[in-house]
């Protein structure tokens, strides 16, 4: 299991830390505020088990291969980040070399080398040390080197016994191009933003999948309750037909009343058949989200059986519509689309800063300082290097300027600016789209609340009328046909109320999705 940190976006483009998360399947879902999953709590469902919305949403998330791919994107980005941080990893090195030369001396060299006609030399050297790159862009090397010399100029007493030890440090530091912590940490900062982008894209995919699950689940809830209401309505309609036929046979009702009752019954039967078909389609939509047939899922971390049969009724919970300003601000802060666009702007700003550094000429300074010791043994040469007066130091400077305007660096800089402009446009577009969604979702929710309240008042009135009709029928002041018509009118009103309740229920989750709070709303459901 890979672990990492949740980062916040700061004004200067650096990354802050606000907590630790786990990139396991369940841990990441819990961190992102989407849904607290517990696979161990799953039990095979029976036909009598009620499938809650939250349980269905969890099953949908666990069954989705697309989310598994998105999680791999996070792991890949994390690996890239670890690789970028390795740029400043120090390294130890060791190397050895042996040189052999046998060359003729020039006239001047013969004078310098004791009139010898040739120079026969064997040099063996070993070098060990530490090297590292600093965040300022400098290369630092600490090294110890020992050389052993053997040549034909050495007296017999020293032949093969000259050792030179050198202990020193060397630094190469850019002053313009490639200098500075901002430029040298740019790959790390970019990799951090890439990881956070992968997290937000995963979060966006989960939110969209949850929205699909909520929509299919509510559709199935509504279809199931509508079938029950239409079944009751059909039973009343059949009673109405029988009552009308009986009264027509007694001459108390005309034959047209029987025909009217039969037509109404047949209409309700057709409506019931359509409602049953809608329920089948809604169940199929839910199964498609689970990528399985009813009661049988593919292999994987998904429950072995999820029966899409019994679901709870649509609740009558009051819908609170937040004010547009707070809803818009919450959506800007929490919607993944806005956060993804903002992260891309910050990432591209870092790229521009790095590209601007490459427009500068290359000006490097080099410095070297060595302690030198020569002796007839390796150990004593080290001691002489540490104690003796022999010192070697040097300072140098190098300047390089492109002769044709630094074309590649300028092209990279222009491309980085264009990418940031593109990201800023995408951010503006995302915020505008979110603002429009907030407005339309809020208006739809307010309309759903008004219609629900009006329909609820109508149902209450219909129930009062039915109670009054029952009293009148018991007193013989109302016929059975009229009483059954009142019952049918109440059932029709309740069917409309079901539609209004489903619309308000959808509006509740639409507000949560638009505000980026869908998972929290599912937790409270």
Coordinates of C-alpha atoms in Angstrom, one line a residue:
X1 CA 0.0 0.0 0.0
X2 CA 1.4 3.4 -1.0
X3 CA 1.0 6.4 1.3
X4 CA 1.2 10.1 0.7
X5 CA -0.2 13.4 1.8
X6 CA -3.2 15.5 1.0
X7 CA -1.8 18.8 -0.3
X8 CA -3.4 22.3 -0.4
X9 CA -2.9 24.8 -3.1
X10 CA -1.1 27.9 -1.9
X11 CA -0.7 31.3 -3.6
X12 CA 3.0 30.9 -4.4
X13 CA 2.5 27.6 -6.2
X14 CA 4.1 25.5 -3.5
X15 CA 2.3 22.6 -1.8
X16 CA 1.1 22.6 1.7
X17 CA 0.2 19.5 3.8
X18 CA -3.1 19.0 5.6
X19 CA -3.1 15.4 6.4
X20 CA -2.0 11.9 5.6
X21 CA -4.0 9.5 3.5
X22 CA -3.8 5.9 2.3
X23 CA -3.9 5.1 -1.4
X24 CA -5.5 1.8 -0.9
X25 CA -8.9 1.4 -2.5
X26 CA -10.9 1.9 0.6
X27 CA -8.6 4.3 2.3
X28 CA -8.5 6.8 -0.6
X29 CA -12.3 6.8 -0.9
X30 CA -12.5 7.6 2.8
X31 CA -9.9 10.3 2.6
X32 CA -11.6 12.0 -0.4
X33 CA -14.8 12.4 1.6
X34 CA -16.6 10.3 -0.9
X35 CA -17.9 7.3 1.1
X36 CA -16.6 5.2 4.0
X37 CA -16.3 1.8 2.6
X38 CA -15.9 -1.4 4.6
X39 CA -15.7 -4.4 2.4
X40 CA -15.5 -6.8 5.3
X41 CA -19.0 -5.7 6.4
X42 CA -20.5 -7.0 3.2
X43 CA -22.8 -10.0 3.5
X44 CA -24.6 -11.9 0.6
X45 CA -28.0 -10.3 0.3
X46 CA -31.1 -12.4 0.4
X47 CA -34.4 -11.7 -1.3
X48 CA -35.7 -10.1 1.9
X49 CA -32.7 -7.8 2.4
X50 CA -33.4 -4.1 1.9
X51 CA -30.8 -2.6 -0.4
X52 CA -30.1 0.9 0.8
X53 CA -28.9 3.7 -1.4
X54 CA -25.5 3.8 0.4
X55 CA -25.0 0.1 0.1
X56 CA -25.8 0.3 -3.6
X57 CA -23.4 3.2 -4.1
X58 CA -20.6 1.3 -2.4
X59 CA -21.2 -1.7 -4.6
X60 CA -21.1 0.4 -7.7
X61 CA -17.8 1.9 -6.7
X62 CA -16.2 -1.4 -5.9
X63 CA -17.4 -2.9 -9.2
X64 CA -16.0 -0.1 -11.4
X65 CA -12.8 -1.0 -13.3
X66 CA -12.5 2.6 -14.4
X67 CA -11.9 3.7 -10.9
X68 CA -9.3 1.0 -10.5
X69 CA -7.5 2.5 -13.5
X70 CA -7.7 6.0 -11.9
X71 CA -6.2 4.7 -8.7
X72 CA -3.3 3.3 -10.8
X73 CA -2.8 6.8 -12.2
X74 CA -2.3 8.0 -8.6
X75 CA 0.3 5.3 -8.0
X76 CA 2.1 6.2 -11.2
X77 CA 2.1 9.9 -10.3
X78 CA 3.5 9.0 -6.8
X79 CA 6.3 6.9 -8.4
X80 CA 7.1 9.9 -10.7
X81 CA 7.2 12.1 -7.6
X82 CA 9.6 9.8 -5.8
X83 CA 11.8 9.8 -8.9
X84 CA 11.8 13.6 -9.1
X85 CA 12.9 13.8 -5.4
X86 CA 15.8 11.6 -6.2
X87 CA 17.5 14.3 -8.2
X88 CA 19.3 15.5 -5.0
X89 CA 20.2 12.1 -3.7
X90 CA 23.9 12.0 -2.8
X91 CA 26.0 9.2 -4.2
X92 CA 29.3 7.5 -3.2
X93 CA 31.8 6.6 -5.9
X94 CA 35.0 4.7 -6.3
X95 CA 37.2 4.4 -9.3
X96 CA 40.6 3.1 -10.2
X97 CA 43.0 3.7 -13.1
X98 CA 46.4 2.4 -14.3
X99 CA 48.4 4.3 -16.9
X100 CA 51.5 2.9 -18.6
X101 CA 53.6 5.0 -20.9
X102 CA 57.0 4.5 -22.6
X103 CA 57.9 7.4 -24.8
X104 CA 61.1 9.0 -26.2
X105 CA 62.2 12.3 -24.6
X106 CA 62.8 15.4 -26.6
X107 CA 66.1 17.3 -26.3
X108 CA 64.6 19.6 -23.7
X109 CA 63.0 16.6 -21.8
X110 CA 66.4 14.8 -21.8
X111 CA 67.9 17.9 -20.1
X112 CA 65.1 17.9 -17.6
X113 CA 65.1 14.1 -17.0
X114 CA 68.8 13.5 -16.6
X115 CA 69.8 12.8 -20.2
X116 CA 67.5 9.8 -20.4
X117 CA 66.5 8.9 -23.9
X118 CA 63.0 7.7 -22.9
X119 CA 60.6 8.0 -20.1
X120 CA 59.0 4.8 -18.7
X121 CA 56.2 5.5 -16.3
X122 CA 53.5 3.5 -14.5
X123 CA 50.9 5.4 -12.5
X124 CA 48.2 3.7 -10.5
X125 CA 45.5 5.8 -8.8
X126 CA 42.3 5.1 -6.8
X127 CA 39.7 7.7 -5.9
X128 CA 36.7 7.5 -3.5
X129 CA 34.3 10.2 -2.5
X130 CA 30.8 11.6 -2.2
X131 CA 29.0 13.7 -4.8
X132 CA 25.7 15.5 -4.6
X133 CA 23.6 18.1 -6.3
X134 CA 22.3 20.9 -4.2
X135 CA 18.9 22.6 -4.5
X136 CA 20.8 25.8 -5.6
X137 CA 21.9 23.9 -8.7
X138 CA 25.5 23.3 -7.6
X139 CA 27.5 20.1 -7.9
X140 CA 29.6 19.3 -4.9
X141 CA 32.3 16.6 -4.7
X142 CA 34.3 15.5 -1.6
X143 CA 37.0 13.0 -2.6
X144 CA 40.2 11.3 -1.6
X145 CA 42.7 10.2 -4.2
X146 CA 45.9 8.2 -3.8
X147 CA 48.4 7.8 -6.7
X148 CA 51.4 5.4 -6.9
X149 CA 54.2 6.4 -9.2
X150 CA 56.8 4.1 -10.8
X151 CA 59.3 5.4 -13.4
X152 CA 62.8 5.1 -14.6
X153 CA 63.8 8.5 -13.1
X154 CA 63.3 7.3 -9.6
X155 CA 66.4 6.3 -7.6
X156 CA 66.6 2.6 -6.7
X157 CA 65.6 3.3 -3.1
X158 CA 62.3 5.0 -4.2
X159 CA 61.5 2.9 -7.2
X160 CA 57.8 2.2 -7.0
X161 CA 57.5 3.7 -3.6
X162 CA 56.2 7.3 -4.3
X163 CA 52.7 7.8 -3.1
X164 CA 50.6 11.0 -3.4
X165 CA 47.5 11.6 -1.4
X166 CA 45.0 14.3 -2.3
X167 CA 42.0 15.2 -0.1
X168 CA 39.8 17.9 -1.4
X169 CA 36.5 19.4 -2.4
X170 CA 35.3 20.8 -5.7
X171 CA 32.2 22.9 -6.4
X172 CA 30.6 23.9 -9.6
X173 CA 27.8 26.5 -9.1
X174 CA 25.6 28.1 -11.8
X175 CA 25.0 31.8 -11.2
X176 CA 22.4 32.5 -13.9
X177 CA 20.9 29.6 -16.0
X178 CA 20.2 26.6 -13.8
X179 CA 20.7 28.5 -10.6
X180 CA 18.3 28.8 -7.7
X181 CA 16.0 26.7 -5.6
X182 CA 12.9 27.6 -7.6
X183 CA 14.3 26.2 -10.9
X184 CA 16.0 23.1 -9.4
X185 CA 12.9 22.1 -7.4
X186 CA 10.5 22.7 -10.3
X187 CA 10.5 19.0 -11.4
X188 CA 9.5 18.0 -7.8
X189 CA 6.8 20.7 -7.5
X190 CA 5.4 19.7 -10.9
X191 CA 5.4 16.1 -9.9
X192 CA 3.5 17.0 -6.7
X193 CA 0.9 18.8 -8.7
X194 CA 0.6 15.9 -11.1
X195 CA -0.1 13.6 -8.2
X196 CA -2.7 15.9 -6.8
X197 CA -4.3 16.2 -10.3
X198 CA -4.5 12.4 -10.4
X199 CA -6.2 12.4 -7.0
X200 CA -8.7 15.0 -8.1
X201 CA -9.4 13.2 -11.4
X202 CA -10.1 10.0 -9.4
X203 CA -12.3 12.0 -7.0
X204 CA -14.2 13.4 -10.0
X205 CA -14.7 10.0 -11.5
X206 CA -16.0 8.7 -8.1
X207 CA -18.4 11.7 -7.8
X208 CA -19.8 11.0 -11.3
X209 CA -20.2 7.3 -10.6
X210 CA -22.0 8.1 -7.4
X211 CA -24.3 10.5 -9.3
X212 CA -25.1 7.7 -11.8
X213 CA -25.8 5.3 -8.9
X214 CA -28.1 7.8 -7.1
X215 CA -30.1 8.5 -10.3
X216 CA -30.6 4.8 -11.1
X217 CA -31.5 4.0 -7.5
X218 CA -34.1 6.8 -7.2
X219 CA -35.5 5.8 -10.6
X220 CA -36.0 2.2 -9.4
X221 CA -37.5 3.4 -6.1
X222 CA -40.0 5.6 -8.0
X223 CA -40.9 2.8 -10.4
X224 CA -41.4 0.3 -7.6
X225 CA -43.7 2.6 -5.6
X226 CA -45.6 3.5 -8.8
X227 CA -46.3 -0.1 -9.5
X228 CA -47.7 -0.5 -6.0
X229 CA -50.0 2.5 -6.4
X230 CA -51.2 1.5 -9.8
X231 CA -51.9 -2.0 -8.5
X232 CA -54.0 -0.6 -5.8
X233 CA -55.7 1.8 -8.3
X234 CA -56.4 -1.2 -10.6
X235 CA -58.1 -3.1 -7.8
X236 CA -60.3 -0.1 -7.1
X237 CA -61.0 0.3 -10.8
X238 CA -62.1 -3.3 -11.0
X239 CA -64.4 -2.8 -8.1
X240 CA -65.8 0.3 -9.8
X241 CA -66.5 -1.8 -12.9
X242 CA -68.3 -4.5 -10.9
X243 CA -70.3 -1.9 -9.0
X244 CA -71.3 0.0 -12.2
X245 CA -72.4 -3.3 -13.8
X246 CA -74.5 -4.2 -10.8
X247 CA -76.1 -0.8 -10.6
X248 CA -76.7 -0.8 -14.4
X249 CA -78.4 -4.2 -14.1
X250 CA -80.7 -2.7 -11.5
X251 CA -81.4 0.3 -13.7
X252 CA -79.7 2.8 -11.3
X253 CA -76.9 3.6 -13.8
X254 CA -76.9 4.0 -17.5
X255 CA -74.9 1.6 -19.7
X256 CA -72.4 4.4 -20.6
X257 CA -71.3 4.4 -16.9
X258 CA -70.2 0.8 -17.3
X259 CA -68.3 1.5 -20.5
X260 CA -66.6 4.5 -18.8
X261 CA -65.6 2.3 -15.9
X262 CA -64.2 -0.4 -18.2
X263 CA -62.2 2.1 -20.2
X264 CA -60.8 3.6 -17.0
X265 CA -59.9 0.1 -15.7
X266 CA -58.2 -0.8 -19.0
X267 CA -56.3 2.4 -19.0
X268 CA -55.0 1.8 -15.5
X269 CA -54.1 -1.8 -16.5
X270 CA -52.0 -0.4 -19.4
X271 CA -50.4 2.1 -17.0
X272 CA -49.6 -0.7 -14.6
X273 CA -47.9 -2.7 -17.4
X274 CA -45.9 0.4 -18.4
X275 CA -44.9 1.0 -14.8
X276 CA -43.7 -2.6 -14.5
X277 CA -41.7 -2.2 -17.7
X278 CA -40.2 1.0 -16.3
X279 CA -39.3 -0.9 -13.1
X280 CA -37.6 -3.7 -15.1
X281 CA -35.6 -1.1 -17.1
X282 CA -34.6 0.7 -13.9
X283 CA -33.4 -2.6 -12.4
X284 CA -31.4 -3.2 -15.6
X285 CA -29.9 0.2 -15.3
X286 CA -28.8 -0.6 -11.7
X287 CA -27.4 -4.0 -12.8
X288 CA -25.4 -2.3 -15.6
X289 CA -23.7 -0.1 -13.0
X290 CA -22.8 -3.2 -11.1
X291 CA -21.6 -4.9 -14.3
X292 CA -23.5 -8.0 -13.3
X293 CA -26.8 -9.8 -13.5
X294 CA -29.1 -9.9 -10.5
X295 CA -27.7 -11.9 -7.7
X296 CA -24.4 -12.8 -9.5
X297 CA -21.4 -10.5 -9.7
X298 CA -18.1 -11.1 -11.4
X299 CA -15.0 -12.0 -9.4
X300 CA -13.6 -9.2 -7.4
X301 CA -13.9 -7.3 -4.2
X302 CA -17.7 -6.9 -4.7
X303 CA -20.3 -8.8 -2.6
X304 CA -21.2 -12.1 -4.0
X305 CA -24.9 -11.3 -4.2
X306 CA -26.6 -8.0 -4.5
X307 CA -30.3 -8.5 -4.9
X308 CA -31.9 -5.5 -6.6
X309 CA -35.4 -6.2 -5.3
X310 CA -36.4 -4.6 -2.0
X311 CA -35.6 -0.9 -1.7
X312 CA -36.9 1.5 0.9
X313 CA -39.6 3.9 0.0
X314 CA -38.6 7.4 -1.0
X315 CA -38.3 9.4 2.2
X316 CA -40.4 12.5 3.0
X317 CA -37.4 14.4 4.3
X318 CA -37.6 18.2 4.0
X319 CA -35.4 19.7 1.3
X320 CA -33.5 22.8 2.3
X321 CA -32.3 24.9 -0.6
X322 CA -29.2 26.9 0.4
X323 CA -28.7 30.5 -0.8
X324 CA -27.1 30.9 -4.1
X325 CA -23.9 32.7 -2.8
X326 CA -23.0 30.1 -0.3
X327 CA -23.8 27.3 -2.7
X328 CA -21.7 28.9 -5.4
X329 CA -18.7 29.4 -3.1
X330 CA -18.9 25.9 -1.8
X331 CA -19.0 24.5 -5.3
X332 CA -16.0 26.6 -6.4
X333 CA -14.1 25.3 -3.4
X334 CA -15.1 21.6 -3.5
X335 CA -16.0 20.7 -7.1
X336 CA -13.2 18.6 -8.6
X337 CA -13.6 20.4 -12.0
X338 CA -12.6 23.8 -10.4
X339 CA -9.8 22.3 -8.3
X340 CA -8.4 20.4 -11.3
X341 CA -8.3 23.6 -13.4
X342 CA -6.7 25.6 -10.5
X343 CA -4.0 22.9 -10.1
X344 CA -3.2 23.0 -13.7
X345 CA -2.8 26.8 -13.6
X346 CA -0.4 26.5 -10.7
X347 CA 1.5 23.7 -12.3
X348 CA 1.9 25.7 -15.6
X349 CA 3.1 28.7 -13.6
X350 CA 5.9 26.7 -12.3
X351 CA 6.8 25.6 -15.8
X352 CA 6.9 29.2 -16.9
X353 CA 9.2 30.1 -14.1
X354 CA 11.6 27.2 -15.0
X355 CA 11.4 28.3 -18.7
X356 CA 12.3 31.9 -17.8
X357 CA 15.4 30.6 -16.1
X358 CA 16.6 28.9 -19.2
X359 CA 16.5 32.2 -21.1
X360 CA 19.5 33.4 -19.1
X361 CA 23.0 32.9 -20.3
X362 CA 25.1 30.2 -18.7
X363 CA 27.5 31.6 -16.1
X364 CA 29.2 29.0 -13.9
X365 CA 31.8 29.4 -11.2
X366 CA 34.1 26.6 -10.2
X367 CA 36.2 26.3 -7.1
X368 CA 38.6 23.6 -5.9
X369 CA 40.6 23.2 -2.7
X370 CA 42.9 20.2 -2.2
X371 CA 45.3 19.0 0.6
X372 CA 48.4 17.3 -1.0
X373 CA 50.9 14.9 0.6
X374 CA 53.8 13.0 -1.0
X375 CA 55.7 10.2 0.8
X376 CA 57.2 6.8 0.3
X377 CA 54.1 5.0 1.8
X378 CA 50.4 5.4 1.5
X379 CA 49.8 6.0 5.2
X380 CA 52.5 8.7 5.6
X381 CA 51.3 10.5 2.4
X382 CA 47.9 10.9 4.1
X383 CA 49.5 12.3 7.2
X384 CA 51.6 14.7 5.2
X385 CA 48.5 15.8 3.3
X386 CA 46.7 16.6 6.6
X387 CA 49.7 18.3 8.3
X388 CA 51.9 19.6 5.6
X389 CA 51.9 23.0 4.0
X390 CA 51.0 21.7 0.5
X391 CA 47.8 23.2 -0.7
X392 CA 46.2 23.4 -4.1
X393 CA 43.3 25.7 -4.8
X394 CA 41.7 27.2 -7.9
X395 CA 38.8 29.3 -8.9
X396 CA 37.3 29.6 -12.4
X397 CA 34.4 31.1 -14.3
X398 CA 32.8 30.1 -17.5
X399 CA 30.3 32.0 -19.6
X400 CA 28.3 30.6 -22.6
X401 CA 25.9 32.7 -24.7
X402 CA 23.8 31.3 -27.6
X403 CA 24.7 33.0 -30.8
X404 CA 21.2 32.8 -32.4
X405 CA 19.0 34.1 -29.7
X406 CA 18.6 30.9 -27.6
X407 CA 15.9 29.6 -29.9
X408 CA 15.0 26.4 -28.1
X409 CA 14.7 28.1 -24.7
X410 CA 12.5 30.9 -26.1
X411 CA 10.2 28.3 -27.8
X412 CA 9.9 26.4 -24.6
X413 CA 9.0 29.6 -22.8
X414 CA 6.4 30.6 -25.3
X415 CA 4.9 27.1 -25.2
X416 CA 4.7 27.3 -21.3
X417 CA 3.0 30.6 -21.5
X418 CA 0.4 29.3 -24.0
X419 CA -0.3 26.3 -21.8
X420 CA -0.9 28.5 -18.8
X421 CA -3.2 30.7 -20.8
X422 CA -5.1 27.6 -21.9
X423 CA -5.3 26.4 -18.3
X424 CA -6.6 29.8 -17.1
X425 CA -9.3 29.8 -19.8
X426 CA -10.2 26.3 -18.7
X427 CA -10.5 27.5 -15.1
X428 CA -12.7 30.4 -16.1
X429 CA -14.9 28.1 -18.1
X430 CA -15.1 25.6 -15.3
X431 CA -16.2 28.2 -12.8
X432 CA -18.7 29.6 -15.2
X433 CA -20.1 26.2 -15.9
X434 CA -20.3 25.5 -12.2
X435 CA -22.0 28.8 -11.5
X436 CA -24.6 28.0 -14.2
X437 CA -25.2 24.6 -12.7
X438 CA -25.7 26.1 -9.3
X439 CA -28.3 28.5 -10.7
X440 CA -30.2 25.9 -12.7
X441 CA -30.0 23.3 -9.9
X442 CA -31.2 25.7 -7.3
X443 CA -34.1 26.9 -9.4
X444 CA -35.1 23.3 -10.1
X445 CA -34.9 22.5 -6.4
X446 CA -37.1 25.5 -5.5
X447 CA -39.6 24.4 -8.1
X448 CA -39.6 20.9 -6.8
X449 CA -40.2 22.1 -3.2
X450 CA -43.1 24.3 -4.3
X451 CA -44.7 21.5 -6.4
X452 CA -44.2 19.0 -3.6
X453 CA -45.9 21.3 -1.0
X454 CA -48.8 22.0 -3.4
X455 CA -49.3 18.3 -4.2
X456 CA -49.0 17.3 -0.5
X457 CA -51.8 19.9 0.3
X458 CA -53.9 18.4 -2.6
X459 CA -53.5 14.9 -1.2
X460 CA -54.5 16.0 2.2
X461 CA -57.6 17.6 0.7
X462 CA -58.4 14.4 -1.2
X463 CA -58.1 12.4 2.0
X464 CA -60.5 14.7 3.8
X465 CA -62.9 14.4 0.9
X466 CA -62.6 10.6 1.0
X467 CA -63.3 10.5 4.7
X468 CA -66.3 12.7 4.2
X469 CA -67.4 10.4 1.3
X470 CA -67.1 7.4 3.6
X471 CA -69.4 9.0 6.1
X472 CA -71.9 9.9 3.4
X473 CA -71.8 6.4 1.9
X474 CA -72.5 4.9 5.3
X475 CA -75.5 7.2 5.7
X476 CA -76.7 6.3 2.2
X477 CA -76.2 9.7 0.8
X478 CA -73.5 8.7 -1.7
X479 CA -73.4 5.7 -4.1
X480 CA -70.7 3.1 -4.1
X481 CA -69.6 4.3 -7.6
X482 CA -69.0 7.8 -6.4
X483 CA -67.1 6.5 -3.3
X484 CA -64.8 4.4 -5.5
X485 CA -64.2 7.4 -7.8
X486 CA -63.1 9.4 -4.8
X487 CA -60.7 6.6 -3.9
X488 CA -59.3 6.5 -7.4
X489 CA -58.9 10.3 -7.4
X490 CA -56.9 10.0 -4.1
X491 CA -54.7 7.3 -5.6
X492 CA -54.1 9.4 -8.7
X493 CA -53.1 12.3 -6.4
X494 CA -50.8 10.1 -4.4
X495 CA -49.2 8.9 -7.7
X496 CA -48.6 12.6 -8.5
X497 CA -47.2 13.1 -5.0
X498 CA -44.8 10.2 -5.6
X499 CA -43.5 12.0 -8.7
X500 CA -43.1 15.2 -6.7
X501 CA -41.3 13.4 -3.8
X502 CA -39.0 11.7 -6.3
X503 CA -38.2 15.0 -7.9
X504 CA -37.5 16.6 -4.5
X505 CA -35.3 13.6 -3.6
X506 CA -33.3 14.0 -6.8
X507 CA -33.0 17.7 -6.3
X508 CA -31.5 17.1 -2.8
X509 CA -28.7 15.0 -4.3
X510 CA -28.4 17.3 -7.3
X511 CA -27.7 20.2 -4.9
X512 CA -25.1 18.0 -3.1
X513 CA -23.5 17.0 -6.3
X514 CA -23.4 20.6 -7.7
X515 CA -21.9 21.7 -4.4
X516 CA -19.3 18.9 -4.3
X517 CA -20.9 17.3 -1.2
X518 CA -22.5 14.2 -2.7
X519 CA -20.6 11.8 -0.5
X520 CA -21.5 13.6 2.7
X521 CA -25.2 13.6 1.7
X522 CA -25.0 9.9 1.1
X523 CA -23.5 9.4 4.5
X524 CA -26.5 11.3 6.1
X525 CA -29.1 9.5 4.0

